[in-house]
mmCIF file of C-alpha atoms in Angstrom:
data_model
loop_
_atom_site.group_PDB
_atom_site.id
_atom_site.type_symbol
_atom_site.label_atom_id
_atom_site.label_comp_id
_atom_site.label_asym_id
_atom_site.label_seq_id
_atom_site.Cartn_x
_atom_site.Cartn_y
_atom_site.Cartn_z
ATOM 1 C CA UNK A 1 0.000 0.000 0.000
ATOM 2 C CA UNK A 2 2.860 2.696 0.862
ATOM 3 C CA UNK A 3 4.223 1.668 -2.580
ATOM 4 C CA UNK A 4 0.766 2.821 -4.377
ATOM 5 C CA UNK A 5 0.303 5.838 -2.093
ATOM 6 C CA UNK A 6 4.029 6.721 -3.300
ATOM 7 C CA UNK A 7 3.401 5.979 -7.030
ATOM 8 C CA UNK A 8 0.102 7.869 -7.058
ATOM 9 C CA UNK A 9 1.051 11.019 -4.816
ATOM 10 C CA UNK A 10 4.543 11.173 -7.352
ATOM 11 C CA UNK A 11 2.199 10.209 -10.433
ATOM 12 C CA UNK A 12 -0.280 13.415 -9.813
ATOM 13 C CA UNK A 13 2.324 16.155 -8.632
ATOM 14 C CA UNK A 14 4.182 15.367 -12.078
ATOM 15 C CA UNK A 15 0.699 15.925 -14.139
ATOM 16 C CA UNK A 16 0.162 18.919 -12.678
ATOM 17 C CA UNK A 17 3.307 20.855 -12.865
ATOM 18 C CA UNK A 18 3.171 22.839 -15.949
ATOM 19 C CA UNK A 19 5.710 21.727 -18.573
ATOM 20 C CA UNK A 20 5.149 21.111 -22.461
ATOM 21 C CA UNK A 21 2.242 19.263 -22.582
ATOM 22 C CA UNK A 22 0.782 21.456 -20.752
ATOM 23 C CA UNK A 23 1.120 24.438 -23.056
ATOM 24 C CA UNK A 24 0.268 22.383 -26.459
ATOM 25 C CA UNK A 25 -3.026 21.061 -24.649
ATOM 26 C CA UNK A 26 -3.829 25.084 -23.860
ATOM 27 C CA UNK A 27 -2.668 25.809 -27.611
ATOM 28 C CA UNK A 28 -4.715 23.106 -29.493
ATOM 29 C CA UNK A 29 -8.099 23.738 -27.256
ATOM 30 C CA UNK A 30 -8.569 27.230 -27.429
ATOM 31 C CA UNK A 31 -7.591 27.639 -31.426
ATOM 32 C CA UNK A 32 -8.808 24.487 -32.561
ATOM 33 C CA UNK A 33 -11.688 23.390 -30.219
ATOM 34 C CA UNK A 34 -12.632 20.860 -27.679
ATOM 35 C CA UNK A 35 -11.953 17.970 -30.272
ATOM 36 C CA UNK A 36 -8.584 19.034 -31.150
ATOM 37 C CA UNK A 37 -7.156 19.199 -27.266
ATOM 38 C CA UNK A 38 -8.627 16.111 -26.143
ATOM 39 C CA UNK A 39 -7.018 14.219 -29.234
ATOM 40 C CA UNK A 40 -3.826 16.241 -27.713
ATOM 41 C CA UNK A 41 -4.786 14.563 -24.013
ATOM 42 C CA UNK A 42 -5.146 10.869 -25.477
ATOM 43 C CA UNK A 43 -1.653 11.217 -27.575
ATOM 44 C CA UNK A 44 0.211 12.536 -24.119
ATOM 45 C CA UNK A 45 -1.509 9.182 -22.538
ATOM 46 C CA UNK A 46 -0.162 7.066 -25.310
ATOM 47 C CA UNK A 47 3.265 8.547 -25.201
ATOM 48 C CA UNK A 48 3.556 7.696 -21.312
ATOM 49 C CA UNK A 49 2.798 4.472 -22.346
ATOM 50 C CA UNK A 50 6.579 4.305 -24.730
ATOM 51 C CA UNK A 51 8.169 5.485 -21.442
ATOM 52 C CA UNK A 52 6.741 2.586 -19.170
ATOM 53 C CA UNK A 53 7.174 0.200 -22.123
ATOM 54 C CA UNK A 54 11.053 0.524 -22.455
ATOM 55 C CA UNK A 55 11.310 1.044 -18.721
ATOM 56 C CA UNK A 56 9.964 -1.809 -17.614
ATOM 57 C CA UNK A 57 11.528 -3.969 -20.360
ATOM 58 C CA UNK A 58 14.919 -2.340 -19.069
ATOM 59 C CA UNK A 59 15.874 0.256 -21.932
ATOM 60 C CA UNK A 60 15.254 3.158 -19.032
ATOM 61 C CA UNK A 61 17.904 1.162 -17.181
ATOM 62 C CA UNK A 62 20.137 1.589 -20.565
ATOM 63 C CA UNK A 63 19.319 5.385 -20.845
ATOM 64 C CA UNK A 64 19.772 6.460 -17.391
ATOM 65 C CA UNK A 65 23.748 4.985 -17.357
ATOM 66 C CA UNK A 66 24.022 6.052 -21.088
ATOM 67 C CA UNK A 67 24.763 10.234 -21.267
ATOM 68 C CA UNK A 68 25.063 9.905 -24.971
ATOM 69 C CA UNK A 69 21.251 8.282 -25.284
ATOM 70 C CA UNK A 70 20.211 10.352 -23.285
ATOM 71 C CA UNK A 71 21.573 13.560 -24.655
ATOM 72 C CA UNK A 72 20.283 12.182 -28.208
ATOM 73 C CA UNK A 73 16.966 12.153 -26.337
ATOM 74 C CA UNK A 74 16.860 15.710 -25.051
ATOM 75 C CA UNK A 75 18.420 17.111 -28.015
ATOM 76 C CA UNK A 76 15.490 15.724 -30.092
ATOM 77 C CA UNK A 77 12.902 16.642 -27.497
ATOM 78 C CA UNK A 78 14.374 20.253 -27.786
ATOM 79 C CA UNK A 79 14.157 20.770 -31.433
ATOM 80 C CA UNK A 80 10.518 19.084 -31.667
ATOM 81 C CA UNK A 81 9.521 21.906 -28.867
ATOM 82 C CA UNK A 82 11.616 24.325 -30.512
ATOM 83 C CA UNK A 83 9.928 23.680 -34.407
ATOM 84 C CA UNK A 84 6.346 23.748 -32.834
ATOM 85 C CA UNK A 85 6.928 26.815 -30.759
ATOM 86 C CA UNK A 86 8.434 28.470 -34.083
ATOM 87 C CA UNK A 87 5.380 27.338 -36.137
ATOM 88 C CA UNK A 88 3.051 28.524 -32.773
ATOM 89 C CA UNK A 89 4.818 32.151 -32.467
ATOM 90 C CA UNK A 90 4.796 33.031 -36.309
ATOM 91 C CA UNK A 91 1.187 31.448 -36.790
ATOM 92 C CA UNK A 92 -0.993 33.809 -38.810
ATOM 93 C CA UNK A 93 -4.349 34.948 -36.375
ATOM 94 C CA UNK A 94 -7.502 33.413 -37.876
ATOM 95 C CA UNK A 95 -9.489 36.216 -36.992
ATOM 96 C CA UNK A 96 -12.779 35.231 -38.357
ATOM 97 C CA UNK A 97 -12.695 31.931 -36.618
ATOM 98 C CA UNK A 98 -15.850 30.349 -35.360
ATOM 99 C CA UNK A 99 -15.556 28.633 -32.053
ATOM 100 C CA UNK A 100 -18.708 26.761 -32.767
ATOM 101 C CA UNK A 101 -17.589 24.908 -35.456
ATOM 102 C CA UNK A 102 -15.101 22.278 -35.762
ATOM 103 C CA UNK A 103 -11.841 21.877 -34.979
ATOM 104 C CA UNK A 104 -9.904 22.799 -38.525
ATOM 105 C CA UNK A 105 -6.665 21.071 -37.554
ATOM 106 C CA UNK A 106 -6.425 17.307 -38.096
ATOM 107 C CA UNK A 107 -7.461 14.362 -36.323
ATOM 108 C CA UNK A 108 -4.421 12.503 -36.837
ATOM 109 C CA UNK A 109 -2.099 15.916 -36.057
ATOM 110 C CA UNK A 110 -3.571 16.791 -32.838
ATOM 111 C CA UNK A 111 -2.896 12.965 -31.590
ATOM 112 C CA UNK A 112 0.407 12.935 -33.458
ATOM 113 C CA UNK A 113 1.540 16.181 -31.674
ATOM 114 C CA UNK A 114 0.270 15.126 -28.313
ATOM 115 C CA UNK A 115 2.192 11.743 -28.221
ATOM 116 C CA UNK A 116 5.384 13.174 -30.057
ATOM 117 C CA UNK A 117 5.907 16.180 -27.566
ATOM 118 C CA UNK A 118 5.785 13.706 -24.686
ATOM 119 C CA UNK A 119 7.743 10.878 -26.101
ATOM 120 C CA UNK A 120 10.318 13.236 -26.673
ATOM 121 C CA UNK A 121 9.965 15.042 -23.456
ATOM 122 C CA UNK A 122 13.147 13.842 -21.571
ATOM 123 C CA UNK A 123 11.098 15.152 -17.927
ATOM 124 C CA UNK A 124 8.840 11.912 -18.623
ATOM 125 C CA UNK A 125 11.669 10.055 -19.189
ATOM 126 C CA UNK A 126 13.190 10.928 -15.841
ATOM 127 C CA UNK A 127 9.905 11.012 -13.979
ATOM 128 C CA UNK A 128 8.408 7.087 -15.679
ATOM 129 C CA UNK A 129 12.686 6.061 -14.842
ATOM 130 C CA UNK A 130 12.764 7.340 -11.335
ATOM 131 C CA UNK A 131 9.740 5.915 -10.538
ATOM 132 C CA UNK A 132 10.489 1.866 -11.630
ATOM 133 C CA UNK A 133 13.861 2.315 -10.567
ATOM 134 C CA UNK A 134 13.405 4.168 -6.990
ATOM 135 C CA UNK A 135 9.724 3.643 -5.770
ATOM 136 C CA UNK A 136 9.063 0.101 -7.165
ATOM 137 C CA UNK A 137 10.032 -2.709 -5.597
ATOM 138 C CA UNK A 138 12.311 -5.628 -7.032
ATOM 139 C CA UNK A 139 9.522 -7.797 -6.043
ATOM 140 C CA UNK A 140 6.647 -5.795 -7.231
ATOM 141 C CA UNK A 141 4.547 -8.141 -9.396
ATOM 142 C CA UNK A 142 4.492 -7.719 -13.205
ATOM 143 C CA UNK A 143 0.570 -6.888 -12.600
ATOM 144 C CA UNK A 144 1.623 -4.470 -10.283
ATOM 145 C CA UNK A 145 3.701 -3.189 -12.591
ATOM 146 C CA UNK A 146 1.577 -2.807 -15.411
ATOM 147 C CA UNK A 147 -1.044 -1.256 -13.297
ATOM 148 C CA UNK A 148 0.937 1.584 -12.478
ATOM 149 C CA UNK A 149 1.990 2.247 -16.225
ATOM 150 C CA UNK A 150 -1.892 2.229 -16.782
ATOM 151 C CA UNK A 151 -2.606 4.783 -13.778
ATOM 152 C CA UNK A 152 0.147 7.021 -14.934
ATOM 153 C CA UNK A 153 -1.768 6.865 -18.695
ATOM 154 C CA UNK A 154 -4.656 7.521 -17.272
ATOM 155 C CA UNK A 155 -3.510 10.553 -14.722
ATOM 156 C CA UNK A 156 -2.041 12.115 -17.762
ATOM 157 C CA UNK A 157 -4.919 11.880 -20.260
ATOM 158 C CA UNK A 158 -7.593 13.076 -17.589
ATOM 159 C CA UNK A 159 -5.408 16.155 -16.580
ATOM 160 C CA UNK A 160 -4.984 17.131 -19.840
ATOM 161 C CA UNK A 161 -8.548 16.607 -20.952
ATOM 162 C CA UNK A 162 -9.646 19.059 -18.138
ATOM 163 C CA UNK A 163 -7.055 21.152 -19.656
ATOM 164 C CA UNK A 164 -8.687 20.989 -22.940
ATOM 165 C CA UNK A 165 -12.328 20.895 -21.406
ATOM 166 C CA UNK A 166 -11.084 24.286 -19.941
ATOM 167 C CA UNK A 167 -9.640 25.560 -22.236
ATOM 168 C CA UNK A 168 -12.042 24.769 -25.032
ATOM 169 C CA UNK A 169 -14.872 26.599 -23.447
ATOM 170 C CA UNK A 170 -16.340 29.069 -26.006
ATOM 171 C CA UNK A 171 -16.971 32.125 -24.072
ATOM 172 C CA UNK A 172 -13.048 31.477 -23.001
ATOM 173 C CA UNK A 173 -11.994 30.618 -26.589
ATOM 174 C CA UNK A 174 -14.072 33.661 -27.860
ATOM 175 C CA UNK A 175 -12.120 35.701 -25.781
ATOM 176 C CA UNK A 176 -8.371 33.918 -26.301
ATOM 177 C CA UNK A 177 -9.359 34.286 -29.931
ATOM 178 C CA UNK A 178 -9.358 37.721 -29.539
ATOM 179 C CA UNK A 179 -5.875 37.723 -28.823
ATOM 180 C CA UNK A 180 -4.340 35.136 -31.239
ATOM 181 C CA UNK A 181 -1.150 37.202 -32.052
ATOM 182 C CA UNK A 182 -0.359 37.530 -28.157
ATOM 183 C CA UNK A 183 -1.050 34.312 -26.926
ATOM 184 C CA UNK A 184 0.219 32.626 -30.101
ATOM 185 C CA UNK A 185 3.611 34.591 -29.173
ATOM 186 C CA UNK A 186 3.310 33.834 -25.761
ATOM 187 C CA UNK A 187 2.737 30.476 -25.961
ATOM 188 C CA UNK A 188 5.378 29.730 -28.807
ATOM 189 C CA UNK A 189 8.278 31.562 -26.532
ATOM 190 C CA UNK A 190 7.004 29.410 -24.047
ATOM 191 C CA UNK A 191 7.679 25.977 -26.250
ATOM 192 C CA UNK A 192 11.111 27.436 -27.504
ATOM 193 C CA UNK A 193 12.272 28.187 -24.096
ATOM 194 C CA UNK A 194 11.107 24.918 -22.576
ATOM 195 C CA UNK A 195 13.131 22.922 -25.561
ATOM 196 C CA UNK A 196 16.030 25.229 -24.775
ATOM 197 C CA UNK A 197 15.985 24.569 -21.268
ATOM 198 C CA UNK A 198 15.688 20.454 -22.230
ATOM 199 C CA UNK A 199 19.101 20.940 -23.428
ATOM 200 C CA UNK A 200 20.498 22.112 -20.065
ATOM 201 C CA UNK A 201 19.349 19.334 -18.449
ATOM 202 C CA UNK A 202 21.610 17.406 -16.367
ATOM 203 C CA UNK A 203 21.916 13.800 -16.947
ATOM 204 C CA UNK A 204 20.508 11.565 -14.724
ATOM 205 C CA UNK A 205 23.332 10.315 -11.800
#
């Protein structure tokens, strides 16, 4: 039981803390609608999944005593937040938008972006690693196991739904829309800076 408390309390205080995922979930809800950040939410669930995957079958193991992997990781995090804060910062306001209608960017983009950004997001990497390796037990049961990849899935794709539930609101959007060319700046420095401060970060010991 103090292992679950451990896993969940650890699990939840990661969601929350604003990061990338965060700021693409905000970005896709408000200027593409409801459908567009929840499709965001689901591929930030699936890419958690990768990290638990290659943890548990001992690549996190690999990458945590490997420098090189894991600069290769954060270096390809950084420019994925780096091209989709570019794209986010010099992105033309759609000022005639309707908020009623639906979402004009694609299906398959919204979940591609959502699982990319996190795959690539060496913070998961560190937070799925130091989890398996320093709250799990050697004798935790492979059920066990599995069941906390699951919950961490699941923590991150209801967060970020309410995110996009939140965000997607139309008397909100109607008034984010409003300011497309601000928060489209905002929001893109926000990406670039995040993938610049990937780059600076330390290695796992």
């Amino acid at each position: 039981m103090p292992e679950l408390i451990a896993v969940a309390i650890i699990t939840i205080l990661a969601v929350i803390s604003p990061g990338a995922d965060f700021a693409l979930v905000t970005r896709n809800s408000y200027l593409y609608g409801r459908h567009a950040g929840l499709l965001a939410a689901i591929g930030i669930a699936l890419g958690v999944q990768v990290h638990v995957t290659y943890t548990m079958l001992g690549v996190g193991l690999l990458i945590t005593n490997s420098p090189g992997l894991f600069t290769l990781i954060k270096i390809v995090g950084a420019l994925y937040l780096v091209y989709i804060g570019g794209k986010t910062f010099v992105a033309r306001p759609v000022i005639d938008i309707d908020p009623l209608a639906k979402a004009p960017a694609s299906k398959v983009g919204s979940l591609r972006a959502g699982f990319m950004i996190n795959v690539f997001n060496p913070k998961t990497t560190l937070f799925v690693v130091s989890v398996y390796t320093q709250v799990v037990g050697v004798n935790t049961s492979l059920s066990a196991q599995i069941g906390y990849g699951l919950f961490m899935s699941f923590a991150h794709g209801l967060w970020f739904s309410l995110v996009a539930l939140f965000f997607s609101n139309t008397r909100l959007r109607l008034r984010m829309l409003k300011s497309q060319s601000t928060l489209n700046r905002i929001i893109g420095v926000t990406l670039v800076s995040l993938g610049i401060a990937l780059v600076f970060m330390p290695a796992p010991s």
